[in-house]
mmCIF file of C-alpha atoms in Angstrom:
data_model
loop_
_atom_site.group_PDB
_atom_site.id
_atom_site.type_symbol
_atom_site.label_atom_id
_atom_site.label_comp_id
_atom_site.label_asym_id
_atom_site.label_seq_id
_atom_site.Cartn_x
_atom_site.Cartn_y
_atom_site.Cartn_z
ATOM 1 C CA ILE N 1 -29.205 -18.659 -20.194
ATOM 2 C CA ASN N 2 -27.942 -20.475 -17.079
ATOM 3 C CA LYS N 3 -31.060 -23.170 -17.047
ATOM 4 C CA HIS N 4 -30.191 -23.921 -20.323
ATOM 5 C CA TYR N 5 -26.188 -24.042 -20.729
ATOM 6 C CA GLY N 6 -23.725 -24.772 -18.273
ATOM 7 C CA LYS N 7 -20.559 -22.933 -17.043
ATOM 8 C CA SER N 8 -17.962 -24.212 -19.961
ATOM 9 C CA GLN N 9 -20.805 -23.874 -22.294
ATOM 10 C CA LEU N 10 -21.370 -20.055 -21.256
ATOM 11 C CA PHE N 11 -17.723 -19.181 -21.285
ATOM 12 C CA ARG N 12 -17.017 -20.325 -24.944
ATOM 13 C CA LEU N 13 -20.127 -19.110 -25.911
ATOM 14 C CA TYR N 14 -19.538 -15.600 -23.918
ATOM 15 C CA ASN N 15 -16.005 -15.966 -26.455
ATOM 16 C CA GLN N 16 -17.641 -15.999 -29.860
ATOM 17 C CA ILE N 17 -18.900 -12.798 -29.305
ATOM 18 C CA MET N 18 -16.873 -10.645 -26.892
ATOM 19 C CA ASN N 19 -13.110 -10.480 -27.679
ATOM 20 C CA SER N 20 -10.385 -11.173 -25.592
ATOM 21 C CA LEU N 21 -10.662 -7.504 -24.113
ATOM 22 C CA GLY N 22 -14.352 -7.738 -23.356
ATOM 23 C CA ILE N 23 -15.427 -5.741 -26.437
ATOM 24 C CA ASN N 24 -17.809 -7.011 -28.987
ATOM 25 C CA LYS N 25 -16.395 -6.866 -31.868
ATOM 26 C CA PRO N 26 -13.887 -9.030 -34.125
ATOM 27 C CA LYS N 27 -10.597 -8.823 -33.165
ATOM 28 C CA LYS N 28 -9.706 -7.162 -36.246
ATOM 29 C CA ASP N 29 -11.912 -4.177 -36.157
ATOM 30 C CA THR N 30 -10.618 -3.717 -32.798
ATOM 31 C CA LYS N 31 -8.824 -0.419 -32.923
ATOM 32 C CA VAL N 32 -6.584 -0.294 -29.472
ATOM 33 C CA VAL N 33 -4.435 2.221 -28.471
ATOM 34 C CA VAL N 34 -1.382 1.214 -26.275
ATOM 35 C CA ALA N 35 0.825 3.057 -24.057
ATOM 36 C CA MET N 36 4.693 2.341 -24.620
ATOM 37 C CA SER N 37 6.941 3.806 -22.631
ATOM 38 C CA GLY N 38 10.097 1.563 -24.166
ATOM 39 C CA GLY N 39 9.847 -1.065 -21.269
ATOM 40 C CA VAL N 40 9.489 -4.315 -21.502
ATOM 41 C CA ASP N 41 6.220 -3.988 -20.137
ATOM 42 C CA SER N 42 4.254 -2.010 -22.727
ATOM 43 C CA SER N 43 6.140 -3.523 -24.904
ATOM 44 C CA VAL N 44 5.309 -7.187 -24.154
ATOM 45 C CA VAL N 45 1.616 -5.277 -24.001
ATOM 46 C CA ALA N 46 2.099 -4.292 -27.470
ATOM 47 C CA ALA N 47 2.841 -7.366 -28.770
ATOM 48 C CA LEU N 48 0.357 -9.652 -27.398
ATOM 49 C CA MET N 49 -2.231 -6.876 -28.655
ATOM 50 C CA LYS N 50 -0.733 -7.514 -32.103
ATOM 51 C CA GLN N 51 -0.211 -11.271 -32.436
ATOM 52 C CA GLU N 52 -3.777 -11.311 -31.194
ATOM 53 C CA GLY N 53 -4.524 -9.905 -34.151
ATOM 54 C CA TYR N 54 -6.292 -6.670 -32.859
ATOM 55 C CA ASP N 55 -5.163 -3.130 -34.356
ATOM 56 C CA VAL N 56 -2.887 -1.642 -32.685
ATOM 57 C CA THR N 57 -1.157 1.917 -32.471
ATOM 58 C CA GLY N 58 1.046 2.446 -29.879
ATOM 59 C CA ILE N 59 1.769 6.109 -28.239
ATOM 60 C CA THR N 60 4.897 7.235 -26.624
ATOM 61 C CA LEU N 61 4.362 10.442 -24.849
ATOM 62 C CA LYS N 62 7.696 12.965 -24.242
ATOM 63 C CA LEU N 63 7.394 14.359 -21.035
ATOM 64 C CA TYR N 64 10.246 16.328 -20.725
ATOM 65 C CA ASP N 65 13.421 17.344 -22.396
ATOM 66 C CA ASP N 66 15.898 14.390 -20.308
ATOM 67 C CA THR N 67 19.702 15.888 -20.338
ATOM 68 C CA LYS N 68 21.161 12.934 -18.848
ATOM 69 C CA GLN N 69 20.299 9.768 -17.482
ATOM 70 C CA SER N 70 21.190 7.302 -14.233
ATOM 71 C CA LYS N 71 24.363 5.276 -14.786
ATOM 72 C CA GLU N 72 23.204 3.088 -12.025
ATOM 73 C CA GLY N 73 19.603 2.705 -12.188
ATOM 74 C CA ARG N 74 16.767 2.981 -15.154
ATOM 75 C CA GLN N 75 13.936 6.243 -16.022
ATOM 76 C CA CYS N 76 11.362 6.310 -17.797
ATOM 77 C CA CYS N 77 9.872 8.686 -20.608
ATOM 78 C CA ALA N 78 13.661 9.211 -20.998
ATOM 79 C CA GLY N 79 15.067 9.974 -24.775
ATOM 80 C CA GLN N 80 16.984 6.174 -24.921
ATOM 81 C CA ASP N 81 12.820 5.017 -23.796
ATOM 82 C CA ILE N 82 11.594 6.596 -26.230
ATOM 83 C CA LEU N 83 14.029 5.045 -29.078
ATOM 84 C CA ASP N 84 13.013 1.661 -27.124
ATOM 85 C CA ALA N 85 9.292 1.960 -28.034
ATOM 86 C CA LYS N 86 10.176 3.226 -31.857
ATOM 87 C CA ARG N 87 12.375 0.119 -32.625
ATOM 88 C CA VAL N 88 9.745 -2.302 -30.462
ATOM 89 C CA SER N 89 6.714 -0.936 -32.553
ATOM 90 C CA GLU N 90 8.838 -1.520 -36.194
ATOM 91 C CA ASN N 91 9.701 -5.185 -34.510
ATOM 92 C CA ILE N 92 6.682 -6.030 -34.516
ATOM 93 C CA ASN N 93 5.029 -4.208 -37.176
ATOM 94 C CA ILE N 94 2.698 -1.370 -35.735
ATOM 95 C CA ASN N 95 1.901 2.244 -36.023
ATOM 96 C CA HIS N 96 3.585 4.593 -33.418
ATOM 97 C CA LYS N 97 3.183 7.994 -32.468
ATOM 98 C CA ILE N 98 4.826 10.552 -30.447
ATOM 99 C CA LEU N 99 2.978 12.829 -28.413
ATOM 100 C CA PHE N 100 4.825 15.951 -26.834
ATOM 101 C CA TYR N 101 3.376 16.877 -23.269
ATOM 102 C CA GLN N 102 6.441 18.706 -21.955
ATOM 103 C CA LYS N 103 4.722 21.689 -21.255
ATOM 104 C CA LYS N 104 2.014 20.436 -19.743
ATOM 105 C CA PHE N 105 4.642 17.920 -17.612
ATOM 106 C CA LYS N 106 6.074 20.803 -16.255
ATOM 107 C CA THR N 107 2.711 22.110 -15.108
ATOM 108 C CA GLU N 108 0.980 19.663 -13.849
ATOM 109 C CA VAL N 109 3.320 16.973 -12.470
ATOM 110 C CA ILE N 110 7.306 19.269 -11.851
ATOM 111 C CA ASP N 111 5.881 22.745 -10.760
ATOM 112 C CA SER N 112 3.131 20.379 -8.239
ATOM 113 C CA PHE N 113 6.235 18.064 -7.783
ATOM 114 C CA ILE N 114 8.124 21.293 -5.880
ATOM 115 C CA ASP N 115 5.147 22.730 -4.482
ATOM 116 C CA SER N 116 4.452 19.669 -2.548
ATOM 117 C CA TYR N 117 8.357 19.300 -1.320
ATOM 118 C CA ALA N 118 8.023 22.855 -0.223
ATOM 119 C CA ALA N 119 4.861 22.645 1.638
ATOM 120 C CA GLY N 120 6.939 19.867 3.652
ATOM 121 C CA GLU N 121 4.768 17.168 1.793
ATOM 122 C CA THR N 122 6.183 14.100 0.193
ATOM 123 C CA PRO N 123 4.811 13.741 -2.963
ATOM 124 C CA ILE N 124 4.549 10.957 -5.533
ATOM 125 C CA PRO N 125 4.284 12.428 -9.267
ATOM 126 C CA CYS N 126 4.073 8.781 -10.816
ATOM 127 C CA VAL N 127 0.471 9.452 -8.776
ATOM 128 C CA GLN N 128 0.182 12.841 -10.692
ATOM 129 C CA CYS N 129 1.560 11.937 -14.561
ATOM 130 C CA ASN N 130 -1.280 9.261 -14.404
ATOM 131 C CA GLN N 131 -4.187 11.392 -13.086
ATOM 132 C CA THR N 132 -3.156 14.084 -15.591
ATOM 133 C CA VAL N 133 -1.109 13.501 -18.857
ATOM 134 C CA LYS N 134 -1.582 9.756 -18.972
ATOM 135 C CA PHE N 135 -5.324 9.005 -18.214
ATOM 136 C CA ARG N 136 -7.211 12.395 -18.629
ATOM 137 C CA ASP N 137 -4.578 13.842 -21.767
ATOM 138 C CA LEU N 138 -3.661 10.035 -23.792
ATOM 139 C CA PHE N 139 -7.561 9.104 -22.955
ATOM 140 C CA LYS N 140 -8.442 12.242 -24.820
ATOM 141 C CA TYR N 141 -6.020 10.948 -27.514
ATOM 142 C CA ALA N 142 -7.128 8.214 -28.007
ATOM 143 C CA LYS N 143 -10.885 8.584 -27.788
ATOM 144 C CA GLU N 144 -10.324 10.751 -30.912
ATOM 145 C CA LEU N 145 -8.294 8.218 -32.834
ATOM 146 C CA LYS N 146 -11.710 6.431 -32.694
ATOM 147 C CA ALA N 147 -9.808 3.902 -30.657
ATOM 148 C CA ASP N 148 -11.907 0.692 -28.683
ATOM 149 C CA ALA N 149 -9.508 1.111 -26.114
ATOM 150 C CA LEU N 150 -6.164 2.241 -24.168
ATOM 151 C CA VAL N 151 -4.299 -0.303 -22.989
ATOM 152 C CA THR N 152 -0.995 -0.131 -20.580
ATOM 153 C CA GLY N 153 1.541 -2.380 -19.013
ATOM 154 C CA HIS N 154 -0.108 -1.537 -15.198
ATOM 155 C CA TYR N 155 0.787 -4.434 -12.728
ATOM 156 C CA VAL N 156 -3.248 -4.691 -11.188
ATOM 157 C CA SER N 157 -6.389 -6.799 -13.052
ATOM 158 C CA ARG N 158 -9.642 -5.140 -13.984
ATOM 159 C CA ILE N 159 -12.759 -7.282 -13.416
ATOM 160 C CA LYS N 160 -16.230 -6.870 -15.017
ATOM 161 C CA VAL N 161 -19.105 -7.392 -12.718
ATOM 162 C CA ASN N 162 -22.882 -7.254 -13.516
ATOM 163 C CA SER N 163 -21.514 -4.731 -16.791
ATOM 164 C CA HIS N 164 -19.569 -2.650 -14.200
ATOM 165 C CA ALA N 165 -15.650 -2.338 -14.166
ATOM 166 C CA ASN N 166 -13.630 -2.539 -11.060
ATOM 167 C CA MET N 167 -10.298 -2.352 -10.304
ATOM 168 C CA TYR N 168 -7.933 -5.278 -8.137
ATOM 169 C CA ARG N 169 -5.024 -5.632 -6.661
ATOM 170 C CA ALA N 170 -2.752 -7.657 -9.156
ATOM 171 C CA LYS N 171 -2.130 -11.563 -9.084
ATOM 172 C CA ASP N 172 2.237 -10.070 -9.021
ATOM 173 C CA GLN N 173 1.315 -8.550 -5.542
ATOM 174 C CA ASN N 174 5.263 -7.372 -5.518
ATOM 175 C CA ARG N 175 4.583 -5.411 -8.811
ATOM 176 C CA ASP N 176 0.759 -4.419 -7.845
ATOM 177 C CA GLN N 177 0.262 -0.631 -8.990
ATOM 178 C CA SER N 178 -2.809 -0.255 -7.743
ATOM 179 C CA TYR N 179 -1.885 2.379 -5.367
ATOM 180 C CA PHE N 180 -0.455 4.518 -8.020
ATOM 181 C CA LEU N 181 -4.207 3.950 -10.067
ATOM 182 C CA PHE N 182 -6.369 5.621 -7.001
ATOM 183 C CA SER N 183 -7.066 8.460 -9.124
ATOM 184 C CA THR N 184 -8.545 7.007 -11.890
ATOM 185 C CA THR N 185 -12.493 7.747 -12.726
ATOM 186 C CA GLN N 186 -14.961 5.396 -13.540
ATOM 187 C CA GLU N 187 -15.133 6.616 -16.917
ATOM 188 C CA GLN N 188 -11.605 5.727 -17.522
ATOM 189 C CA LEU N 189 -11.384 2.370 -16.061
ATOM 190 C CA ASP N 190 -14.915 1.449 -18.524
ATOM 191 C CA TYR N 191 -12.147 2.231 -21.228
ATOM 192 C CA LEU N 192 -8.874 1.076 -20.478
ATOM 193 C CA ARG N 193 -7.585 -2.549 -19.815
ATOM 194 C CA PHE N 194 -4.397 -4.338 -18.300
ATOM 195 C CA PRO N 195 -3.678 -7.296 -19.723
ATOM 196 C CA LEU N 196 -0.295 -7.792 -17.044
ATOM 197 C CA GLY N 197 -2.475 -8.210 -14.236
ATOM 198 C CA GLU N 198 -2.998 -11.430 -14.071
ATOM 199 C CA ILE N 199 0.685 -12.900 -14.954
ATOM 200 C CA ASP N 200 3.621 -12.108 -12.769
ATOM 201 C CA LYS N 201 6.627 -9.539 -13.998
ATOM 202 C CA SER N 202 8.907 -13.170 -14.367
ATOM 203 C CA GLU N 203 6.131 -14.447 -17.137
ATOM 204 C CA THR N 204 6.268 -10.951 -18.197
ATOM 205 C CA ARG N 205 10.097 -11.313 -19.849
ATOM 206 C CA LEU N 206 9.748 -14.908 -20.880
ATOM 207 C CA ILE N 207 7.092 -13.864 -23.026
ATOM 208 C CA ALA N 208 9.394 -10.448 -24.400
ATOM 209 C CA GLU N 209 11.827 -12.752 -24.615
ATOM 210 C CA LYS N 210 10.022 -15.350 -26.562
ATOM 211 C CA LEU N 211 8.602 -13.043 -28.568
ATOM 212 C CA LYS N 212 12.763 -11.288 -29.046
ATOM 213 C CA LEU N 213 11.622 -7.602 -28.084
ATOM 214 C CA ASN N 214 14.919 -5.443 -27.789
ATOM 215 C CA VAL N 215 13.972 -4.788 -24.512
ATOM 216 C CA ALA N 216 13.391 -8.852 -23.338
ATOM 217 C CA THR N 217 16.500 -7.782 -20.850
ATOM 218 C CA LYS N 218 16.206 -3.625 -20.155
ATOM 219 C CA PRO N 219 16.065 -3.245 -16.177
ATOM 220 C CA ASP N 220 12.683 -1.469 -14.686
ATOM 221 C CA SER N 221 12.765 1.796 -14.276
ATOM 222 C CA GLN N 222 14.320 3.033 -10.602
ATOM 223 C CA ASP N 223 13.877 6.723 -10.458
ATOM 224 C CA ILE N 224 11.494 9.691 -10.901
ATOM 225 C CA CYS N 225 11.831 10.621 -14.675
ATOM 226 C CA PHE N 226 12.772 14.130 -14.266
ATOM 227 C CA VAL N 227 14.796 13.583 -11.363
ATOM 228 C CA PRO N 228 18.685 12.187 -12.573
ATOM 229 C CA ASN N 229 20.397 9.836 -9.762
ATOM 230 C CA GLY N 230 17.235 10.662 -7.632
ATOM 231 C CA ASP N 231 18.415 13.567 -6.604
ATOM 232 C CA TYR N 232 15.468 15.292 -5.978
ATOM 233 C CA ALA N 233 17.337 18.114 -4.278
ATOM 234 C CA SER N 234 18.654 19.653 -7.580
ATOM 235 C CA VAL N 235 15.385 19.807 -9.655
ATOM 236 C CA ILE N 236 13.650 22.291 -6.760
ATOM 237 C CA LYS N 237 17.083 23.813 -6.855
ATOM 238 C CA LYS N 238 16.877 24.752 -10.532
ATOM 239 C CA PHE N 239 13.344 25.784 -10.335
ATOM 240 C CA ARG N 240 13.145 27.522 -7.021
ATOM 241 C CA PRO N 241 16.299 28.010 -5.084
ATOM 242 C CA GLU N 242 14.104 30.415 -2.965
ATOM 243 C CA SER N 243 12.784 26.638 -1.383
ATOM 244 C CA PHE N 244 16.940 25.835 0.477
ATOM 245 C CA LYS N 245 16.284 28.277 3.542
ATOM 246 C CA SER N 246 18.322 27.836 6.501
ATOM 247 C CA GLY N 247 15.667 27.717 9.835
ATOM 248 C CA LYS N 248 15.363 25.688 12.927
ATOM 249 C CA ILE N 249 15.213 22.098 13.954
ATOM 250 C CA LEU N 250 13.397 21.779 16.733
ATOM 251 C CA ASP N 251 12.463 18.522 19.992
ATOM 252 C CA ILE N 252 9.055 17.945 20.082
ATOM 253 C CA ASN N 253 8.552 20.004 23.148
ATOM 254 C CA GLY N 254 9.773 23.277 20.896
ATOM 255 C CA ARG N 255 13.346 23.555 22.127
ATOM 256 C CA GLU N 256 15.664 24.634 19.678
ATOM 257 C CA ILE N 257 18.371 21.870 18.741
ATOM 258 C CA GLY N 258 20.432 22.818 15.816
ATOM 259 C CA ASP N 259 19.862 24.152 12.462
ATOM 260 C CA HIS N 260 18.626 23.216 9.006
ATOM 261 C CA GLU N 261 19.721 24.217 5.263
ATOM 262 C CA GLY N 262 15.478 23.850 3.963
ATOM 263 C CA ILE N 263 13.320 22.031 4.562
ATOM 264 C CA ILE N 264 13.137 20.041 0.676
ATOM 265 C CA ASN N 265 16.122 18.125 2.726
ATOM 266 C CA TYR N 266 13.708 16.510 4.600
ATOM 267 C CA THR N 267 10.787 14.026 4.750
ATOM 268 C CA ILE N 268 9.031 12.934 7.298
ATOM 269 C CA GLY N 269 10.309 8.771 8.987
ATOM 270 C CA GLN N 270 13.751 10.439 8.108
ATOM 271 C CA ARG N 271 17.053 9.374 10.121
ATOM 272 C CA LYS N 272 20.099 10.121 8.100
ATOM 273 C CA GLY N 273 20.832 13.794 7.638
ATOM 274 C CA ILE N 274 19.631 15.256 10.993
ATOM 275 C CA LYS N 275 23.365 15.538 12.134
ATOM 276 C CA ILE N 276 22.093 16.049 15.322
ATOM 277 C CA ALA N 277 23.994 14.196 18.525
ATOM 278 C CA SER N 278 21.818 12.539 20.904
ATOM 279 C CA ASN N 279 21.715 8.875 22.899
ATOM 280 C CA ASN N 280 18.846 7.688 21.331
ATOM 281 C CA PRO N 281 18.144 7.842 17.579
ATOM 282 C CA LEU N 282 16.039 11.226 16.587
ATOM 283 C CA TYR N 283 13.769 10.778 13.315
ATOM 284 C CA VAL N 284 12.244 13.554 11.222
ATOM 285 C CA VAL N 285 8.351 13.670 13.217
ATOM 286 C CA ASN N 286 7.046 16.698 11.373
ATOM 287 C CA ILE N 287 7.628 19.447 9.026
ATOM 288 C CA ASP N 288 5.969 22.813 9.542
ATOM 289 C CA ALA N 289 6.650 24.880 6.531
ATOM 290 C CA ASP N 290 4.501 27.885 7.622
ATOM 291 C CA LYS N 291 7.621 28.397 10.352
ATOM 292 C CA ASN N 292 10.391 26.751 8.482
ATOM 293 C CA THR N 293 10.978 24.732 11.142
ATOM 294 C CA ILE N 294 11.830 20.976 11.603
ATOM 295 C CA ILE N 295 10.585 18.542 14.449
ATOM 296 C CA VAL N 296 12.515 15.544 15.572
ATOM 297 C CA GLY N 297 11.949 12.760 18.071
ATOM 298 C CA ASN N 298 12.518 9.146 18.734
ATOM 299 C CA LYS N 299 10.830 6.394 16.453
ATOM 300 C CA GLU N 300 7.803 5.952 19.048
ATOM 301 C CA CYS N 301 7.197 10.042 18.113
ATOM 302 C CA LEU N 302 6.535 8.700 14.083
ATOM 303 C CA GLU N 303 3.360 6.610 14.813
ATOM 304 C CA VAL N 304 0.156 8.096 13.401
ATOM 305 C CA LYS N 305 -3.473 7.119 14.378
ATOM 306 C CA GLN N 306 -5.065 9.233 12.492
ATOM 307 C CA ILE N 307 -5.154 11.503 9.267
ATOM 308 C CA ARG N 308 -7.233 13.827 6.789
ATOM 309 C CA LEU N 309 -7.610 13.160 3.368
ATOM 310 C CA ARG N 310 -8.196 15.576 0.476
ATOM 311 C CA ASP N 311 -9.217 15.603 -3.259
ATOM 312 C CA LEU N 312 -11.179 12.124 -2.735
ATOM 313 C CA ASN N 313 -11.550 9.527 -5.128
ATOM 314 C CA ILE N 314 -14.925 7.378 -5.177
ATOM 315 C CA LEU N 315 -14.491 4.117 -7.887
ATOM 316 C CA GLY N 316 -18.397 2.702 -7.210
ATOM 317 C CA SER N 317 -20.790 3.914 -4.338
ATOM 318 C CA LYS N 318 -19.674 4.857 -1.018
ATOM 319 C CA LYS N 319 -22.000 1.901 0.011
ATOM 320 C CA GLU N 320 -19.431 -0.366 -0.920
ATOM 321 C CA PHE N 321 -17.275 1.076 2.250
ATOM 322 C CA ASN N 322 -18.297 -1.418 5.456
ATOM 323 C CA GLU N 323 -17.448 0.341 9.039
ATOM 324 C CA THR N 324 -13.835 -1.493 8.987
ATOM 325 C CA ILE N 325 -11.756 -1.542 5.466
ATOM 326 C CA ASN N 326 -8.110 -2.095 4.530
ATOM 327 C CA ILE N 327 -6.229 1.221 3.482
ATOM 328 C CA LYS N 328 -2.363 1.138 2.091
ATOM 329 C CA VAL N 329 -0.485 5.109 3.196
ATOM 330 C CA ARG N 330 2.541 4.056 1.147
ATOM 331 C CA SER N 331 3.194 2.367 -2.215
ATOM 332 C CA THR N 332 4.954 0.136 -0.548
ATOM 333 C CA GLY N 333 3.938 -0.623 2.438
ATOM 334 C CA ARG N 334 1.083 -3.109 4.082
ATOM 335 C CA LEU N 335 -2.277 -3.370 4.255
ATOM 336 C CA LEU N 336 -4.288 -1.663 7.226
ATOM 337 C CA LYS N 337 -7.135 -2.036 8.611
ATOM 338 C CA ALA N 338 -8.925 1.465 9.337
ATOM 339 C CA LYS N 339 -12.083 3.661 9.589
ATOM 340 C CA ILE N 340 -13.134 6.025 7.446
ATOM 341 C CA LYS N 341 -15.638 9.073 8.319
ATOM 342 C CA PHE N 342 -16.316 11.094 5.045
ATOM 343 C CA LEU N 343 -16.939 15.229 5.290
ATOM 344 C CA ASP N 344 -17.350 16.650 2.179
ATOM 345 C CA ASN N 345 -14.875 16.187 -0.053
ATOM 346 C CA SER N 346 -12.384 14.960 2.580
ATOM 347 C CA ALA N 347 -12.350 12.162 4.972
ATOM 348 C CA ASP N 348 -10.840 11.463 8.159
ATOM 349 C CA VAL N 349 -9.387 7.809 8.830
ATOM 350 C CA GLU N 350 -8.572 5.987 11.625
ATOM 351 C CA ILE N 351 -5.768 3.862 11.511
ATOM 352 C CA LEU N 352 -6.297 0.769 13.841
ATOM 353 C CA ASP N 353 -3.045 -1.307 13.261
ATOM 354 C CA LYS N 354 0.032 0.392 14.448
ATOM 355 C CA GLU N 355 1.587 2.510 11.218
ATOM 356 C CA THR N 356 4.547 4.973 11.988
ATOM 357 C CA GLY N 357 5.989 8.123 9.175
ATOM 358 C CA ILE N 358 2.764 8.303 7.165
ATOM 359 C CA SER N 359 3.258 11.894 5.931
ATOM 360 C CA PRO N 360 1.441 14.660 3.970
ATOM 361 C CA GLY N 361 1.724 14.448 0.275
ATOM 362 C CA GLN N 362 1.375 10.811 0.082
ATOM 363 C CA ALA N 363 -2.306 8.844 -0.838
ATOM 364 C CA CYS N 364 -4.040 7.303 1.443
ATOM 365 C CA VAL N 365 -5.793 3.875 -1.088
ATOM 366 C CA PHE N 366 -9.518 1.795 0.202
ATOM 367 C CA TYR N 367 -9.594 -1.464 -0.468
ATOM 368 C CA SER N 368 -12.296 -3.872 -0.001
ATOM 369 C CA LYS N 369 -12.258 -8.124 0.238
ATOM 370 C CA ASP N 370 -13.773 -10.156 -1.256
ATOM 371 C CA ASP N 371 -13.609 -13.465 -3.340
ATOM 372 C CA LEU N 372 -12.279 -11.899 -6.619
ATOM 373 C CA GLY N 373 -9.181 -10.370 -4.075
ATOM 374 C CA ASP N 374 -8.817 -7.230 -3.182
ATOM 375 C CA LYS N 375 -10.963 -4.149 -5.009
ATOM 376 C CA LEU N 376 -9.790 -0.856 -5.426
ATOM 377 C CA LEU N 377 -12.624 1.973 -4.101
ATOM 378 C CA GLY N 378 -10.639 5.003 -4.619
ATOM 379 C CA GLY N 379 -8.237 6.931 -2.318
ATOM 380 C CA GLY N 380 -7.228 10.536 -1.188
ATOM 381 C CA TRP N 381 -4.387 13.092 -0.197
ATOM 382 C CA ILE N 382 -2.997 12.720 2.506
ATOM 383 C CA HIS N 383 -3.319 16.402 4.269
ATOM 384 C CA LYS N 384 -3.075 16.407 7.850
ATOM 385 C CA THR N 385 -1.742 13.882 10.031
ATOM 386 C CA TYR N 386 -2.657 13.268 13.872
ATOM 387 C CA ASN N 387 0.703 12.098 16.026
ATOM 388 C CA LYS N 388 -0.273 11.502 19.235
ATOM 389 C CA ASN N 389 3.022 12.615 20.688
ATOM 390 C CA LEU N 390 2.696 16.574 19.676
ATOM 391 C CA SER N 391 0.422 18.588 20.706
ATOM 392 C CA THR N 392 -1.307 18.891 17.268
ATOM 393 C CA LYS N 393 -4.954 17.078 16.273
ATOM 394 C CA LEU N 394 -7.142 16.678 13.419
ATOM 395 C CA THR N 395 -10.312 19.540 13.543
ATOM 396 C CA SER N 396 -13.057 19.808 11.055
#
């Protein structure tokens, strides 16, 4: 075909065959399910799909029984958000359904969150939510509706190359959410669409205003949906009060220098709340859940050079991994140079750049750089860290 058509002609020919979602159907015959959280992003996506002429059904998940919301911030999947999603659906004239997933969410997200904190980790419930009730259960339900695609308001780019769907960091890297989607499977990525991946958040707001959506000026979600006012300790106390067991605070040499009121009150890298007098600032550098102890030290003690990952998810092939790749070890962190050694369903990661405060329970996400941007290769959960100032090392 390339011998007979120029690039512009090929582009026009492609668009005559495929619709804007890359599906070989007229838009009016293409059924899409839009995951609607009640926020501006998913509402704009639903409105754009309707405006383009697709057969749209909006679905909102009821994930927990909320009793209060933060006055200072916004939460997703709360009662008001469900009402907002319903109002948007009525405004743009699409079908809207509510799925009641509270039991699944409690078991797979809230319980996992509490288990992780009780084990001395720092969990990311938003990844667990995407991995379970959203991209697994909602994915299955959309398939049952015989939808051609599941569309979301996530800021990531889905780019198809040689009939293979790939995920890249979003154009607006301040809003990029690929870190939270590292556990997406290839089957899910083939079915998912992310219309906001190539625009800035400011453009999304402008679209919402132009379409006169009632959520155009609605603040973004800030808190974890089931954690009122960001007070995660209150959630753990409600479901597992025995986690607040007092113990010892040790320095890096193992000397007792204070007491704590429960390891769930601490995270790696924490400075405030240690309540121990010292000439130099003290930071939490390790949490030993088995011994119920907190280890503190100076800032240099936070540097981590090696981490062990569990429960890997690899998109594509391990052949795509070069000797050195880029990783992220926190959602707001920078890309770091690293080397990966694959084991069975785990991996050891040697970090080549300086990084501090890496905590078990977080995710380590892999990227490679190519002409299209930063491509997501997958990732895994941080299980162990090696701190050069402590006696613990990774062992196979």
